[in-house]
mmCIF file of C-alpha atoms in Angstrom:
data_model
loop_
_atom_site.group_PDB
_atom_site.id
_atom_site.type_symbol
_atom_site.label_atom_id
_atom_site.label_comp_id
_atom_site.label_asym_id
_atom_site.label_seq_id
_atom_site.Cartn_x
_atom_site.Cartn_y
_atom_site.Cartn_z
ATOM 1 C CA UNK A 1 1.351 -31.721 3.119
ATOM 2 C CA UNK A 2 2.245 -28.432 1.411
ATOM 3 C CA UNK A 3 1.446 -25.116 3.044
ATOM 4 C CA UNK A 4 1.953 -22.636 0.224
ATOM 5 C CA UNK A 5 2.764 -19.059 1.248
ATOM 6 C CA UNK A 6 1.281 -16.141 -0.605
ATOM 7 C CA UNK A 7 0.477 -12.520 -0.042
ATOM 8 C CA UNK A 8 -2.009 -9.996 -1.391
ATOM 9 C CA UNK A 9 -2.175 -6.386 -2.560
ATOM 10 C CA UNK A 10 -3.829 -5.635 0.794
ATOM 11 C CA UNK A 11 -0.429 -6.181 2.443
ATOM 12 C CA UNK A 12 0.876 -3.287 0.322
ATOM 13 C CA UNK A 13 -2.027 -1.007 1.291
ATOM 14 C CA UNK A 14 -4.041 -1.674 -1.877
ATOM 15 C CA UNK A 15 -7.808 -1.722 -1.417
ATOM 16 C CA UNK A 16 -9.055 -0.188 -4.656
ATOM 17 C CA UNK A 17 -8.482 -0.685 -8.374
ATOM 18 C CA UNK A 18 -7.156 2.851 -8.685
ATOM 19 C CA UNK A 19 -5.999 5.214 -5.962
ATOM 20 C CA UNK A 20 -3.048 7.622 -6.237
ATOM 21 C CA UNK A 21 -2.002 6.733 -2.683
ATOM 22 C CA UNK A 22 -1.434 3.083 -3.621
ATOM 23 C CA UNK A 23 1.706 1.371 -4.878
ATOM 24 C CA UNK A 24 1.682 0.929 -8.691
ATOM 25 C CA UNK A 25 0.971 -2.653 -9.659
ATOM 26 C CA UNK A 26 4.342 -3.214 -11.345
ATOM 27 C CA UNK A 27 6.167 -2.192 -8.192
ATOM 28 C CA UNK A 28 3.827 -4.363 -6.138
ATOM 29 C CA UNK A 29 4.652 -7.511 -8.117
ATOM 30 C CA UNK A 30 8.363 -6.709 -8.121
ATOM 31 C CA UNK A 31 8.347 -6.371 -4.340
ATOM 32 C CA UNK A 32 6.253 -9.494 -3.764
ATOM 33 C CA UNK A 33 8.912 -11.510 -5.572
ATOM 34 C CA UNK A 34 11.725 -9.633 -3.834
ATOM 35 C CA UNK A 35 10.197 -10.326 -0.410
ATOM 36 C CA UNK A 36 10.191 -14.066 -1.098
ATOM 37 C CA UNK A 37 6.559 -14.907 -1.809
ATOM 38 C CA UNK A 38 5.668 -17.359 -4.544
ATOM 39 C CA UNK A 39 1.971 -16.434 -4.867
ATOM 40 C CA UNK A 40 -0.265 -13.399 -4.829
ATOM 41 C CA UNK A 41 -3.977 -12.818 -4.749
ATOM 42 C CA UNK A 42 -5.399 -10.789 -7.600
ATOM 43 C CA UNK A 43 -6.553 -7.881 -5.444
ATOM 44 C CA UNK A 44 -9.353 -5.525 -6.487
ATOM 45 C CA UNK A 45 -10.391 -6.152 -10.072
ATOM 46 C CA UNK A 46 -8.537 -3.704 -12.302
ATOM 47 C CA UNK A 47 -5.480 -3.242 -10.065
ATOM 48 C CA UNK A 48 -3.447 -5.995 -11.739
ATOM 49 C CA UNK A 49 -3.895 -6.313 -15.524
ATOM 50 C CA UNK A 50 -7.328 -7.586 -16.560
ATOM 51 C CA UNK A 51 -6.036 -8.810 -19.912
ATOM 52 C CA UNK A 52 -5.290 -12.454 -19.185
ATOM 53 C CA UNK A 53 -2.220 -12.731 -21.420
ATOM 54 C CA UNK A 54 -0.757 -9.564 -19.904
ATOM 55 C CA UNK A 55 -1.478 -10.817 -16.386
ATOM 56 C CA UNK A 56 0.078 -14.225 -17.100
ATOM 57 C CA UNK A 57 3.228 -12.601 -18.492
ATOM 58 C CA UNK A 58 3.471 -10.181 -15.549
ATOM 59 C CA UNK A 59 3.274 -13.051 -13.059
ATOM 60 C CA UNK A 60 5.496 -15.509 -14.919
ATOM 61 C CA UNK A 61 8.256 -12.967 -15.518
ATOM 62 C CA UNK A 62 8.568 -12.605 -11.744
ATOM 63 C CA UNK A 63 8.196 -16.293 -10.926
ATOM 64 C CA UNK A 64 4.811 -15.749 -9.280
ATOM 65 C CA UNK A 65 1.568 -17.697 -9.290
ATOM 66 C CA UNK A 66 -1.977 -16.602 -8.546
ATOM 67 C CA UNK A 67 -3.560 -18.129 -5.444
ATOM 68 C CA UNK A 68 -7.002 -16.512 -5.388
ATOM 69 C CA UNK A 69 -9.111 -13.484 -6.157
ATOM 70 C CA UNK A 70 -11.459 -11.496 -3.960
ATOM 71 C CA UNK A 71 -14.577 -9.565 -4.789
ATOM 72 C CA UNK A 72 -16.208 -7.138 -2.349
ATOM 73 C CA UNK A 73 -19.920 -6.668 -3.021
ATOM 74 C CA UNK A 74 -22.972 -5.351 -1.117
ATOM 75 C CA UNK A 75 -24.783 -8.619 -0.425
ATOM 76 C CA UNK A 76 -27.931 -7.412 1.329
ATOM 77 C CA UNK A 77 -29.475 -5.507 -1.606
ATOM 78 C CA UNK A 78 -32.528 -6.925 -3.330
ATOM 79 C CA UNK A 79 -30.618 -7.143 -6.632
ATOM 80 C CA UNK A 80 -27.407 -8.406 -5.055
ATOM 81 C CA UNK A 81 -27.181 -11.652 -7.015
ATOM 82 C CA UNK A 82 -27.813 -9.995 -10.370
ATOM 83 C CA UNK A 83 -25.230 -7.268 -9.800
ATOM 84 C CA UNK A 84 -22.745 -9.735 -8.326
ATOM 85 C CA UNK A 85 -23.173 -12.153 -11.205
ATOM 86 C CA UNK A 86 -22.247 -9.497 -13.723
ATOM 87 C CA UNK A 87 -19.006 -8.857 -11.838
ATOM 88 C CA UNK A 88 -18.129 -12.524 -11.403
ATOM 89 C CA UNK A 89 -17.999 -13.516 -15.071
ATOM 90 C CA UNK A 90 -14.686 -11.861 -16.056
ATOM 91 C CA UNK A 91 -13.158 -12.714 -12.696
ATOM 92 C CA UNK A 92 -14.072 -16.388 -13.019
ATOM 93 C CA UNK A 93 -12.731 -16.518 -16.566
ATOM 94 C CA UNK A 94 -9.403 -15.124 -15.321
ATOM 95 C CA UNK A 95 -9.235 -17.675 -12.509
ATOM 96 C CA UNK A 96 -9.932 -20.537 -14.902
ATOM 97 C CA UNK A 97 -7.322 -19.258 -17.363
ATOM 98 C CA UNK A 98 -4.690 -19.100 -14.606
ATOM 99 C CA UNK A 99 -5.668 -22.459 -13.085
ATOM 100 C CA UNK A 100 -6.648 -20.748 -9.805
ATOM 101 C CA UNK A 101 -9.558 -22.434 -7.985
ATOM 102 C CA UNK A 102 -10.335 -19.921 -5.218
ATOM 103 C CA UNK A 103 -12.815 -17.047 -5.408
ATOM 104 C CA UNK A 104 -13.114 -15.033 -2.185
ATOM 105 C CA UNK A 105 -16.381 -13.179 -1.539
ATOM 106 C CA UNK A 106 -16.832 -10.401 1.020
ATOM 107 C CA UNK A 107 -19.757 -8.225 1.988
ATOM 108 C CA UNK A 108 -19.149 -4.502 1.486
ATOM 109 C CA UNK A 109 -18.704 -2.477 4.678
ATOM 110 C CA UNK A 110 -19.322 0.744 2.712
ATOM 111 C CA UNK A 111 -22.981 -0.308 2.376
ATOM 112 C CA UNK A 112 -23.638 0.399 6.074
ATOM 113 C CA UNK A 113 -23.896 3.965 7.323
ATOM 114 C CA UNK A 114 -23.519 2.983 10.991
ATOM 115 C CA UNK A 115 -22.243 -0.077 12.892
ATOM 116 C CA UNK A 116 -25.831 -0.878 13.886
ATOM 117 C CA UNK A 117 -27.013 -0.794 10.267
ATOM 118 C CA UNK A 118 -24.886 -3.812 9.356
ATOM 119 C CA UNK A 119 -26.990 -6.157 11.538
ATOM 120 C CA UNK A 120 -29.287 -7.918 9.111
ATOM 121 C CA UNK A 121 -32.979 -8.460 9.832
ATOM 122 C CA UNK A 122 -34.119 -12.095 9.464
ATOM 123 C CA UNK A 123 -35.493 -11.634 5.938
ATOM 124 C CA UNK A 124 -32.390 -9.728 4.854
ATOM 125 C CA UNK A 125 -30.133 -12.389 6.340
ATOM 126 C CA UNK A 126 -32.031 -15.162 4.541
ATOM 127 C CA UNK A 127 -31.754 -13.260 1.270
ATOM 128 C CA UNK A 128 -28.029 -12.704 1.746
ATOM 129 C CA UNK A 129 -27.399 -16.381 2.517
ATOM 130 C CA UNK A 130 -29.271 -17.254 -0.663
ATOM 131 C CA UNK A 131 -27.065 -14.900 -2.673
ATOM 132 C CA UNK A 132 -23.893 -16.431 -1.214
ATOM 133 C CA UNK A 133 -25.069 -20.014 -1.715
ATOM 134 C CA UNK A 134 -26.208 -19.372 -5.278
ATOM 135 C CA UNK A 135 -22.912 -17.676 -6.118
ATOM 136 C CA UNK A 136 -21.055 -20.700 -4.782
ATOM 137 C CA UNK A 137 -23.223 -23.093 -6.759
ATOM 138 C CA UNK A 138 -22.895 -21.044 -9.945
ATOM 139 C CA UNK A 139 -19.111 -20.739 -9.938
ATOM 140 C CA UNK A 140 -18.734 -24.430 -9.084
ATOM 141 C CA UNK A 141 -21.068 -25.697 -11.776
ATOM 142 C CA UNK A 142 -20.245 -23.165 -14.500
ATOM 143 C CA UNK A 143 -16.519 -22.687 -13.925
ATOM 144 C CA UNK A 144 -15.248 -25.488 -11.655
ATOM 145 C CA UNK A 145 -14.239 -22.945 -8.985
ATOM 146 C CA UNK A 146 -14.697 -22.912 -5.209
ATOM 147 C CA UNK A 147 -16.227 -20.072 -3.212
ATOM 148 C CA UNK A 148 -14.594 -18.891 -0.010
ATOM 149 C CA UNK A 149 -16.602 -16.493 2.091
ATOM 150 C CA UNK A 150 -14.443 -13.957 3.928
ATOM 151 C CA UNK A 151 -15.978 -12.567 7.156
ATOM 152 C CA UNK A 152 -14.907 -8.958 7.636
ATOM 153 C CA UNK A 153 -15.098 -6.270 10.294
ATOM 154 C CA UNK A 154 -17.873 -3.768 9.561
ATOM 155 C CA UNK A 155 -20.032 -6.094 7.455
ATOM 156 C CA UNK A 156 -23.132 -8.228 8.009
ATOM 157 C CA UNK A 157 -20.890 -11.246 8.681
ATOM 158 C CA UNK A 158 -18.431 -9.983 11.274
ATOM 159 C CA UNK A 159 -18.863 -11.688 14.643
ATOM 160 C CA UNK A 160 -18.303 -15.325 15.502
ATOM 161 C CA UNK A 161 -22.055 -15.764 16.021
ATOM 162 C CA UNK A 162 -22.702 -14.462 12.516
ATOM 163 C CA UNK A 163 -20.003 -16.688 11.020
ATOM 164 C CA UNK A 164 -21.521 -19.740 12.696
ATOM 165 C CA UNK A 165 -24.957 -18.762 11.339
ATOM 166 C CA UNK A 166 -23.441 -18.512 7.868
ATOM 167 C CA UNK A 167 -21.920 -21.977 8.181
ATOM 168 C CA UNK A 168 -25.292 -23.363 9.262
ATOM 169 C CA UNK A 169 -27.261 -21.512 6.573
ATOM 170 C CA UNK A 170 -25.107 -22.252 3.511
ATOM 171 C CA UNK A 171 -24.236 -25.593 1.874
ATOM 172 C CA UNK A 172 -20.748 -26.825 2.726
ATOM 173 C CA UNK A 173 -20.267 -28.187 -0.785
ATOM 174 C CA UNK A 174 -20.562 -24.675 -2.261
ATOM 175 C CA UNK A 175 -19.479 -22.300 0.530
ATOM 176 C CA UNK A 176 -16.289 -22.573 2.576
ATOM 177 C CA UNK A 177 -14.373 -20.006 4.623
ATOM 178 C CA UNK A 178 -11.362 -17.873 3.994
ATOM 179 C CA UNK A 179 -10.431 -17.534 7.650
ATOM 180 C CA UNK A 180 -8.796 -14.236 8.572
ATOM 181 C CA UNK A 181 -7.176 -14.408 12.007
ATOM 182 C CA UNK A 182 -6.940 -10.657 12.416
ATOM 183 C CA UNK A 183 -10.551 -9.867 11.600
ATOM 184 C CA UNK A 184 -11.789 -12.670 13.819
ATOM 185 C CA UNK A 185 -9.691 -11.479 16.754
ATOM 186 C CA UNK A 186 -10.781 -7.874 16.185
ATOM 187 C CA UNK A 187 -14.323 -8.797 17.275
ATOM 188 C CA UNK A 188 -12.984 -10.126 20.600
ATOM 189 C CA UNK A 189 -13.312 -13.797 19.695
ATOM 190 C CA UNK A 190 -10.665 -16.499 20.070
ATOM 191 C CA UNK A 191 -9.411 -16.990 16.525
ATOM 192 C CA UNK A 192 -7.253 -20.025 17.311
ATOM 193 C CA UNK A 193 -10.122 -21.809 19.061
ATOM 194 C CA UNK A 194 -12.428 -21.149 16.105
ATOM 195 C CA UNK A 195 -9.811 -22.450 13.677
ATOM 196 C CA UNK A 196 -9.466 -25.660 15.646
ATOM 197 C CA UNK A 197 -13.229 -26.184 15.906
ATOM 198 C CA UNK A 198 -14.069 -25.470 12.263
ATOM 199 C CA UNK A 199 -10.961 -26.429 10.311
ATOM 200 C CA UNK A 200 -12.957 -28.820 8.129
ATOM 201 C CA UNK A 201 -14.692 -25.799 6.573
ATOM 202 C CA UNK A 202 -11.495 -23.734 6.185
ATOM 203 C CA UNK A 203 -9.337 -24.635 3.175
ATOM 204 C CA UNK A 204 -7.665 -21.204 2.899
ATOM 205 C CA UNK A 205 -6.224 -18.806 5.493
ATOM 206 C CA UNK A 206 -5.347 -15.150 5.794
ATOM 207 C CA UNK A 207 -2.440 -14.886 8.223
ATOM 208 C CA UNK A 208 -2.805 -11.597 10.082
ATOM 209 C CA UNK A 209 -2.077 -10.532 13.655
ATOM 210 C CA UNK A 210 -3.623 -7.939 15.963
ATOM 211 C CA UNK A 211 -1.918 -5.373 18.199
ATOM 212 C CA UNK A 212 -3.683 -5.859 21.544
ATOM 213 C CA UNK A 213 -2.800 -2.417 22.935
ATOM 214 C CA UNK A 214 -4.074 -0.474 19.915
ATOM 215 C CA UNK A 215 -7.173 -2.674 19.786
ATOM 216 C CA UNK A 216 -8.032 -2.254 23.470
ATOM 217 C CA UNK A 217 -7.672 1.527 23.240
ATOM 218 C CA UNK A 218 -9.875 1.626 20.133
ATOM 219 C CA UNK A 219 -12.588 -0.481 21.762
ATOM 220 C CA UNK A 220 -12.551 1.741 24.841
ATOM 221 C CA UNK A 221 -12.854 4.883 22.723
ATOM 222 C CA UNK A 222 -15.323 3.507 20.161
ATOM 223 C CA UNK A 223 -12.993 4.375 17.282
ATOM 224 C CA UNK A 224 -14.339 3.511 13.786
ATOM 225 C CA UNK A 225 -12.615 0.434 12.431
ATOM 226 C CA UNK A 226 -11.162 2.137 9.358
ATOM 227 C CA UNK A 227 -9.390 4.617 11.609
ATOM 228 C CA UNK A 228 -8.163 1.762 13.815
ATOM 229 C CA UNK A 229 -6.723 -0.023 10.774
ATOM 230 C CA UNK A 230 -4.933 3.178 9.798
ATOM 231 C CA UNK A 231 -3.529 3.346 13.333
ATOM 232 C CA UNK A 232 -1.778 0.005 12.792
ATOM 233 C CA UNK A 233 -4.009 -2.430 14.677
ATOM 234 C CA UNK A 234 -3.099 -5.166 12.200
ATOM 235 C CA UNK A 235 0.570 -5.829 12.880
ATOM 236 C CA UNK A 236 3.451 -8.119 11.954
ATOM 237 C CA UNK A 237 2.876 -11.822 12.502
ATOM 238 C CA UNK A 238 5.204 -12.042 15.519
ATOM 239 C CA UNK A 239 4.091 -8.816 17.240
ATOM 240 C CA UNK A 240 0.427 -9.399 18.059
ATOM 241 C CA UNK A 241 -1.812 -11.329 20.409
ATOM 242 C CA UNK A 242 -1.770 -14.588 18.423
ATOM 243 C CA UNK A 243 1.009 -17.126 18.390
ATOM 244 C CA UNK A 244 1.449 -18.244 14.792
ATOM 245 C CA UNK A 245 3.717 -21.056 15.935
ATOM 246 C CA UNK A 246 0.540 -22.625 17.354
ATOM 247 C CA UNK A 247 -1.310 -22.003 14.114
ATOM 248 C CA UNK A 248 1.395 -23.605 12.002
ATOM 249 C CA UNK A 249 1.749 -26.571 14.368
ATOM 250 C CA UNK A 250 -2.005 -27.180 14.147
ATOM 251 C CA UNK A 251 -2.018 -27.017 10.346
ATOM 252 C CA UNK A 252 0.985 -29.321 10.080
ATOM 253 C CA UNK A 253 -0.635 -31.826 12.447
ATOM 254 C CA UNK A 254 -3.683 -31.856 10.165
ATOM 255 C CA UNK A 255 -1.505 -32.265 7.069
ATOM 256 C CA UNK A 256 -3.053 -29.089 5.709
ATOM 257 C CA UNK A 257 -2.473 -28.738 1.985
ATOM 258 C CA UNK A 258 -3.326 -25.244 0.813
ATOM 259 C CA UNK A 259 -2.620 -21.538 1.013
ATOM 260 C CA UNK A 260 -1.657 -19.263 3.857
ATOM 261 C CA UNK A 261 -1.843 -15.698 2.565
ATOM 262 C CA UNK A 262 -0.123 -12.950 4.544
ATOM 263 C CA UNK A 263 -2.048 -9.678 4.856
ATOM 264 C CA UNK A 264 -1.803 -6.621 7.072
ATOM 265 C CA UNK A 265 -4.646 -4.124 6.361
ATOM 266 C CA UNK A 266 -2.744 -0.847 6.224
ATOM 267 C CA UNK A 267 -4.528 1.231 3.598
ATOM 268 C CA UNK A 268 -3.403 3.852 2.854
ATOM 269 C CA UNK A 269 0.334 3.729 3.428
ATOM 270 C CA UNK A 270 3.464 5.318 1.968
ATOM 271 C CA UNK A 271 4.955 3.258 -0.880
ATOM 272 C CA UNK A 272 8.196 2.590 0.983
ATOM 273 C CA UNK A 273 6.454 1.038 4.000
ATOM 274 C CA UNK A 274 5.182 -2.393 2.797
ATOM 275 C CA UNK A 275 8.338 -4.120 1.525
ATOM 276 C CA UNK A 276 10.288 -4.254 4.834
ATOM 277 C CA UNK A 277 7.161 -5.490 6.612
ATOM 278 C CA UNK A 278 6.546 -8.119 3.928
ATOM 279 C CA UNK A 279 10.126 -9.329 4.211
ATOM 280 C CA UNK A 280 9.820 -9.506 7.984
ATOM 281 C CA UNK A 281 6.593 -11.523 7.847
ATOM 282 C CA UNK A 282 8.104 -13.903 5.315
ATOM 283 C CA UNK A 283 11.101 -14.411 7.591
ATOM 284 C CA UNK A 284 8.781 -15.123 10.523
ATOM 285 C CA UNK A 285 7.182 -17.937 8.545
ATOM 286 C CA UNK A 286 10.551 -19.283 7.408
ATOM 287 C CA UNK A 287 11.525 -19.603 11.056
ATOM 288 C CA UNK A 288 8.385 -21.728 11.426
ATOM 289 C CA UNK A 289 9.653 -23.936 8.576
ATOM 290 C CA UNK A 290 7.228 -22.548 5.960
#
């Protein structure tokens, strides 16, 4: 059993390839290594170097490895597979070149003008499941990679009911889950119970906690989720509603061999904010013998 600990540009407030409010990529990698992480996700395509030799040198010089890469794409459009496929080719080539098996796919919350609009009609849902399944099949057969679908607040796969539908409507051999504790808990569901029930379909985790007070106030006031994230609803691993000691004990009991990636959803944030938080979260996991 080896639970490998990584982090992601998201934990430094990075959501976009370029944004003047974000930490420069060189500083990000320096601080990831300084905070004690051995792995990083790639982040939005174009944030870290897209030249594979440059990327490999940037990681190796800091003693870092790549653990996965995420792509956010509107999955309900009629041309979703065609437009997604064009984006996947360079990403898959980078993952193969860096010996990284995991591609994370998320629906795009920006595609929905209102919370109600994200709820897919039956035909739209069927189309979206076909896009996800075909993407999983394609990257497996053409590149030897594995697709992880990442449910996300504000998208067509947000609630536990929708996640269960996705598991039923996609082939397990081509579509697995990146399970994000914080996003699952945000919907009001029991993230630990879901993890226990569906661990066979979860080879990769995003460790993230939820501030129950901020969340309850936001739900009462109907605050848009982006504003709630900016208010700090995703908090340090030892300061939220979930007990990560239970999570780690469960994974160890299962002899889980894979990645736990620490995130915190705090875009945008001042550049001096992420490093102390990242150090703290890494120390929390060290105290849990990770």
